[in-house]
């Protein structure tokens, strides 16, 4: 039985992008968001290479002026080659940003980072620290 | 693609999707980086099957090698590098 693999591969590439985007949207920790970004990148690369794929084609390497009609499309491959390297650069930049955020603000999970940023903004604006509505009022006397 | 190559591609796409889910679901960050590396390696073999040997070489060297290295060093700088018993006693959060 001959397996029709190309639609399955397209579905897999789109599924990989979907997993990456869902991870970026739903993850709580900053590092996990960087990993999900890498996953979405990999899915986009696979989709591009699949776009240039042709059933029964050979690898696009010219040996002594062979015929180019039976080759797969080399243009998406060249673009993906660049995209892979750029993707690693983006990951390194994101990790460097995470390290800076951890050094300056402390937490890198979503909730803790939001609280830290709001406290930072308030401190720079000279405002007093906000009283949380769900904090027990009995702590008023301790200060 | 011949038939065994089609089945191999199917197996690889299943490995990729399962590892991608593992990246998001594993609690330990070191294990998540390892799963991301598995995704890159399987993707490199799939690129070779799709008649893109240059992309396969780059993905294996840069995507699986250099990227995992950067993420691992980042984990150490962020203080999230916890393996084995140390990770158990600290009580991993997401």
mmCIF file of C-alpha atoms in Angstrom:
data_model
loop_
_atom_site.group_PDB
_atom_site.id
_atom_site.type_symbol
_atom_site.label_atom_id
_atom_site.label_comp_id
_atom_site.label_asym_id
_atom_site.label_seq_id
_atom_site.Cartn_x
_atom_site.Cartn_y
_atom_site.Cartn_z
ATOM 1 C CA UNK A 1 0.000 0.000 0.000
ATOM 2 C CA UNK A 2 1.459 3.327 -1.048
ATOM 3 C CA UNK A 3 1.131 5.891 1.673
ATOM 4 C CA UNK A 4 0.063 9.430 0.717
ATOM 5 C CA UNK A 5 2.615 11.101 2.975
ATOM 6 C CA UNK A 6 2.514 14.692 1.790
ATOM 7 C CA UNK A 7 -0.843 15.737 3.350
ATOM 8 C CA UNK A 8 0.241 14.084 6.604
ATOM 9 C CA UNK A 9 3.472 16.086 6.576
ATOM 10 C CA UNK A 10 1.574 19.323 5.922
ATOM 11 C CA UNK A 11 -0.745 18.519 8.814
ATOM 12 C CA UNK A 12 2.264 17.770 11.017
ATOM 13 C CA UNK A 13 3.950 21.073 10.150
ATOM 14 C CA UNK A 14 0.781 23.058 10.855
ATOM 15 C CA UNK A 15 0.288 21.085 14.064
ATOM 16 C CA UNK A 16 3.842 21.950 15.142
ATOM 17 C CA UNK A 17 3.163 25.649 14.514
ATOM 18 C CA UNK A 18 -0.104 25.354 16.456
ATOM 19 C CA UNK A 19 1.650 23.694 19.405
ATOM 20 C CA UNK A 20 4.280 26.437 19.380
ATOM 21 C CA UNK A 21 1.761 29.297 19.263
ATOM 22 C CA UNK A 22 -0.395 27.682 21.947
ATOM 23 C CA UNK A 23 2.684 27.245 24.132
ATOM 24 C CA UNK A 24 3.662 30.885 23.654
ATOM 25 C CA UNK A 25 0.160 32.029 24.596
ATOM 26 C CA UNK A 26 -0.449 29.682 27.520
ATOM 27 C CA UNK A 27 2.935 29.220 29.213
ATOM 28 C CA UNK A 28 3.450 30.913 32.547
ATOM 29 C CA UNK A 29 7.240 30.760 32.686
ATOM 30 C CA UNK A 30 9.408 32.951 30.447
ATOM 31 C CA UNK A 31 11.848 30.202 29.565
ATOM 32 C CA UNK A 32 9.015 27.961 28.397
ATOM 33 C CA UNK A 33 7.835 30.770 26.100
ATOM 34 C CA UNK A 34 11.288 30.835 24.449
ATOM 35 C CA UNK A 35 11.104 27.056 23.922
ATOM 36 C CA UNK A 36 7.626 27.372 22.380
ATOM 37 C CA UNK A 37 8.956 30.074 20.050
ATOM 38 C CA UNK A 38 11.641 27.627 18.883
ATOM 39 C CA UNK A 39 8.946 25.010 18.222
ATOM 40 C CA UNK A 40 6.866 27.400 16.111
ATOM 41 C CA UNK A 41 10.005 28.316 14.167
ATOM 42 C CA UNK A 42 10.731 24.656 13.434
ATOM 43 C CA UNK A 43 7.172 24.175 12.191
ATOM 44 C CA UNK A 44 7.442 27.178 9.858
ATOM 45 C CA UNK A 45 10.724 25.838 8.471
ATOM 46 C CA UNK A 46 9.168 22.433 7.812
ATOM 47 C CA UNK A 47 6.211 24.085 6.059
ATOM 48 C CA UNK A 48 8.546 26.069 3.772
ATOM 49 C CA UNK A 49 10.627 23.031 2.812
ATOM 50 C CA UNK A 50 7.436 21.066 2.149
ATOM 51 C CA UNK A 51 6.280 23.865 -0.149
ATOM 52 C CA UNK A 52 9.262 23.241 -2.406
ATOM 53 C CA UNK A 53 8.994 19.464 -2.276
ATOM 54 C CA UNK A 54 8.019 17.562 -5.381
ATOM 55 C CA UNK A 55 7.093 13.874 -5.463
ATOM 56 C CA UNK A 56 9.877 11.902 -7.175
ATOM 57 C CA UNK A 57 12.328 14.817 -7.197
ATOM 58 C CA UNK A 58 16.027 14.570 -6.478
ATOM 59 C CA UNK A 59 18.170 16.765 -4.238
ATOM 60 C CA UNK A 60 18.991 20.095 -5.955
ATOM 61 C CA UNK A 61 22.677 19.430 -6.521
ATOM 62 C CA UNK A 62 24.025 19.948 -10.034
ATOM 63 C CA UNK A 63 26.595 17.351 -11.065
ATOM 64 C CA UNK A 64 28.052 18.046 -14.509
ATOM 65 C CA UNK A 65 25.054 19.947 -15.872
ATOM 66 C CA UNK A 66 22.342 17.394 -15.118
ATOM 67 C CA UNK A 67 18.724 18.211 -15.924
ATOM 68 C CA UNK A 68 17.042 20.593 -13.480
ATOM 69 C CA UNK A 69 13.486 19.495 -14.258
ATOM 70 C CA UNK A 70 13.489 16.572 -11.812
ATOM 71 C CA UNK A 71 14.838 18.568 -8.864
ATOM 72 C CA UNK A 72 12.916 19.792 -5.857
ATOM 73 C CA UNK A 73 12.700 23.591 -5.583
ATOM 74 C CA UNK A 74 15.967 24.909 -4.073
ATOM 75 C CA UNK A 75 14.714 28.442 -3.295
ATOM 76 C CA UNK A 76 12.700 27.586 -0.126
ATOM 77 C CA UNK A 77 15.623 25.467 1.026
ATOM 78 C CA UNK A 78 17.969 28.455 0.785
ATOM 79 C CA UNK A 79 15.486 30.594 2.713
ATOM 80 C CA UNK A 80 15.070 27.945 5.427
ATOM 81 C CA UNK A 81 18.854 27.667 5.731
ATOM 82 C CA UNK A 82 18.934 31.361 6.621
ATOM 83 C CA UNK A 83 15.871 31.106 8.857
ATOM 84 C CA UNK A 84 17.437 28.361 11.001
ATOM 85 C CA UNK A 85 20.499 30.473 11.766
ATOM 86 C CA UNK A 86 18.403 33.581 12.429
ATOM 87 C CA UNK A 87 16.195 31.502 14.724
ATOM 88 C CA UNK A 88 19.149 30.564 16.902
ATOM 89 C CA UNK A 89 20.119 34.236 17.031
ATOM 90 C CA UNK A 90 16.615 35.168 18.166
ATOM 91 C CA UNK A 91 16.754 32.474 20.857
ATOM 92 C CA UNK A 92 20.084 33.791 22.139
ATOM 93 C CA UNK A 93 18.658 37.332 22.261
ATOM 94 C CA UNK A 94 15.585 36.132 24.158
ATOM 95 C CA UNK A 95 17.730 34.246 26.686
ATOM 96 C CA UNK A 96 19.925 37.330 27.168
ATOM 97 C CA UNK A 97 16.801 39.450 27.761
ATOM 98 C CA UNK A 98 15.513 36.882 30.285
ATOM 99 C CA UNK A 99 18.831 36.997 32.165
ATOM 100 C CA UNK A 100 18.695 40.815 32.297
ATOM 101 C CA UNK A 101 15.070 40.736 33.487
ATOM 102 C CA UNK A 102 15.989 38.261 36.220
ATOM 103 C CA UNK A 103 18.880 40.430 37.384
ATOM 104 C CA UNK A 104 16.877 43.672 37.457
ATOM 105 C CA UNK A 105 13.378 42.608 38.469
ATOM 106 C CA UNK A 106 13.675 39.120 39.978
ATOM 107 C CA UNK A 107 10.935 36.716 38.905
ATOM 108 C CA UNK A 108 10.485 35.635 35.279
ATOM 109 C CA UNK A 109 7.103 33.947 35.507
ATOM 110 C CA UNK A 110 4.159 35.907 34.154
ATOM 111 C CA UNK A 111 2.348 36.821 37.376
ATOM 112 C CA UNK A 112 5.464 37.614 39.383
ATOM 113 C CA UNK A 113 6.905 39.682 36.538
ATOM 114 C CA UNK A 114 3.716 41.744 36.262
ATOM 115 C CA UNK A 115 3.729 42.517 39.980
ATOM 116 C CA UNK A 116 7.437 43.388 39.902
ATOM 117 C CA UNK A 117 6.995 45.698 36.911
ATOM 118 C CA UNK A 118 4.040 47.496 38.481
ATOM 119 C CA UNK A 119 5.942 47.986 41.723
ATOM 120 C CA UNK A 120 8.935 49.249 39.713
ATOM 121 C CA UNK A 121 6.805 51.765 37.805
ATOM 122 C CA UNK A 122 5.185 52.979 41.022
ATOM 123 C CA UNK A 123 8.551 53.381 42.698
ATOM 124 C CA UNK A 124 9.945 55.426 39.832
ATOM 125 C CA UNK A 125 6.829 57.604 39.746
ATOM 126 C CA UNK A 126 7.183 58.272 43.450
ATOM 127 C CA UNK A 127 3.840 56.743 44.332
ATOM 128 C CA UNK A 128 3.300 54.837 47.565
ATOM 129 C CA UNK A 129 3.002 51.088 47.246
ATOM 130 C CA UNK A 130 -0.600 50.188 46.349
ATOM 131 C CA UNK A 131 -2.775 48.654 48.995
ATOM 132 C CA UNK A 132 -4.055 45.351 47.713
ATOM 133 C CA UNK A 133 -7.770 44.874 48.261
ATOM 134 C CA UNK A 134 -7.419 41.211 49.178
ATOM 135 C CA UNK A 135 -4.637 41.754 51.682
ATOM 136 C CA UNK A 136 -5.827 41.547 55.332
ATOM 137 C CA UNK A 137 -6.028 44.987 56.892
ATOM 138 C CA UNK A 138 -4.513 43.812 60.171
ATOM 139 C CA UNK A 139 -1.029 44.257 58.679
ATOM 140 C CA UNK A 140 -1.574 48.047 58.901
ATOM 141 C CA UNK A 141 -0.369 48.147 62.490
ATOM 142 C CA UNK A 142 2.868 46.318 61.804
ATOM 143 C CA UNK A 143 4.386 49.106 59.746
ATOM 144 C CA UNK B 1 9.500 8.960 -2.050
ATOM 145 C CA UNK B 2 9.648 5.182 -1.846
ATOM 146 C CA UNK B 3 7.449 3.329 0.564
ATOM 147 C CA UNK B 4 9.888 2.825 3.425
ATOM 148 C CA UNK B 5 10.753 6.508 3.244
ATOM 149 C CA UNK B 6 7.060 7.378 3.596
ATOM 150 C CA UNK B 7 6.726 5.221 6.698
ATOM 151 C CA UNK B 8 9.922 6.691 8.134
ATOM 152 C CA UNK B 9 8.567 10.203 7.521
ATOM 153 C CA UNK B 10 5.334 9.256 9.285
ATOM 154 C CA UNK B 11 7.292 7.916 12.272
ATOM 155 C CA UNK B 12 9.427 11.074 12.366
ATOM 156 C CA UNK B 13 6.428 13.423 12.277
ATOM 157 C CA UNK B 14 4.886 11.469 15.179
ATOM 158 C CA UNK B 15 8.147 11.764 17.150
ATOM 159 C CA UNK B 16 8.255 15.499 16.429
ATOM 160 C CA UNK B 17 4.683 16.133 17.576
ATOM 161 C CA UNK B 18 5.044 14.031 20.746
ATOM 162 C CA UNK B 19 8.316 15.746 21.686
ATOM 163 C CA UNK B 20 6.753 19.143 21.017
ATOM 164 C CA UNK B 21 3.952 18.297 23.434
ATOM 165 C CA UNK B 22 6.565 17.054 25.921
ATOM 166 C CA UNK B 23 8.372 20.411 25.709
ATOM 167 C CA UNK B 24 5.231 22.159 26.928
ATOM 168 C CA UNK B 25 4.135 19.566 29.486
ATOM 169 C CA UNK B 26 7.359 18.511 31.236
ATOM 170 C CA UNK B 27 7.879 20.144 34.612
ATOM 171 C CA UNK B 28 11.668 20.077 34.619
ATOM 172 C CA UNK B 29 13.291 22.747 32.455
ATOM 173 C CA UNK B 30 16.343 20.623 31.630
ATOM 174 C CA UNK B 31 14.064 17.865 30.335
ATOM 175 C CA UNK B 32 12.160 20.426 28.259
ATOM 176 C CA UNK B 33 15.407 21.566 26.618
ATOM 177 C CA UNK B 34 16.269 17.919 25.863
ATOM 178 C CA UNK B 35 12.830 17.428 24.263
ATOM 179 C CA UNK B 36 13.346 20.531 22.119
ATOM 180 C CA UNK B 37 16.644 19.033 21.005
ATOM 181 C CA UNK B 38 14.848 15.800 20.043
ATOM 182 C CA UNK B 39 12.443 17.864 17.913
ATOM 183 C CA UNK B 40 15.383 19.446 16.080
ATOM 184 C CA UNK B 41 17.132 16.119 15.475
ATOM 185 C CA UNK B 42 14.030 14.378 14.100
ATOM 186 C CA UNK B 43 13.367 17.434 11.950
ATOM 187 C CA UNK B 44 16.891 17.174 10.527
ATOM 188 C CA UNK B 45 16.293 13.555 9.440
ATOM 189 C CA UNK B 46 12.950 14.604 7.940
ATOM 190 C CA UNK B 47 14.679 17.367 5.954
ATOM 191 C CA UNK B 48 17.112 14.787 4.595
ATOM 192 C CA UNK B 49 14.138 12.652 3.495
ATOM 193 C CA UNK B 50 12.588 15.705 1.818
ATOM 194 C CA UNK B 51 15.679 16.008 -0.448
ATOM 195 C CA UNK B 52 17.142 18.995 1.391
ATOM 196 C CA UNK B 53 20.538 17.735 2.617
ATOM 197 C CA UNK B 54 22.002 21.198 3.190
ATOM 198 C CA UNK B 55 19.090 22.213 5.403
ATOM 199 C CA UNK B 56 19.391 18.897 7.239
ATOM 200 C CA UNK B 57 23.069 19.503 7.998
ATOM 201 C CA UNK B 58 22.390 23.025 9.234
ATOM 202 C CA UNK B 59 19.422 21.962 11.348
ATOM 203 C CA UNK B 60 21.423 19.178 12.999
ATOM 204 C CA UNK B 61 24.465 21.341 13.705
ATOM 205 C CA UNK B 62 22.859 24.685 14.544
ATOM 206 C CA UNK B 63 19.315 23.771 15.553
ATOM 207 C CA UNK B 64 20.118 20.755 17.687
ATOM 208 C CA UNK B 65 23.693 21.528 18.763
ATOM 209 C CA UNK B 66 24.216 25.247 19.178
ATOM 210 C CA UNK B 67 20.637 26.002 20.198
ATOM 211 C CA UNK B 68 20.660 23.407 22.993
ATOM 212 C CA UNK B 69 24.016 24.750 24.159
ATOM 213 C CA UNK B 70 22.654 28.304 24.339
ATOM 214 C CA UNK B 71 19.505 27.168 26.153
ATOM 215 C CA UNK B 72 21.532 25.077 28.624
ATOM 216 C CA UNK B 73 23.873 27.957 29.459
ATOM 217 C CA UNK B 74 20.835 30.203 29.790
ATOM 218 C CA UNK B 75 19.303 27.716 32.235
ATOM 219 C CA UNK B 76 22.462 27.838 34.346
ATOM 220 C CA UNK B 77 22.497 31.626 34.401
ATOM 221 C CA UNK B 78 18.787 31.706 35.297
ATOM 222 C CA UNK B 79 19.340 29.262 38.152
ATOM 223 C CA UNK B 80 16.887 26.701 36.775
ATOM 224 C CA UNK B 81 19.437 23.913 36.249
ATOM 225 C CA UNK B 82 18.065 21.250 38.601
ATOM 226 C CA UNK B 83 18.381 17.541 37.918
ATOM 227 C CA UNK B 84 17.308 14.399 39.797
ATOM 228 C CA UNK B 85 16.857 14.478 43.556
ATOM 229 C CA UNK B 86 17.608 18.189 43.735
ATOM 230 C CA UNK B 87 14.656 18.906 41.454
ATOM 231 C CA UNK B 88 12.415 16.616 43.524
ATOM 232 C CA UNK B 89 13.079 18.293 46.840
ATOM 233 C CA UNK B 90 12.750 21.827 45.512
ATOM 234 C CA UNK B 91 9.211 21.109 44.305
ATOM 235 C CA UNK B 92 9.203 22.169 40.656
ATOM 236 C CA UNK B 93 6.680 24.777 39.612
ATOM 237 C CA UNK B 94 5.650 24.826 35.942
#
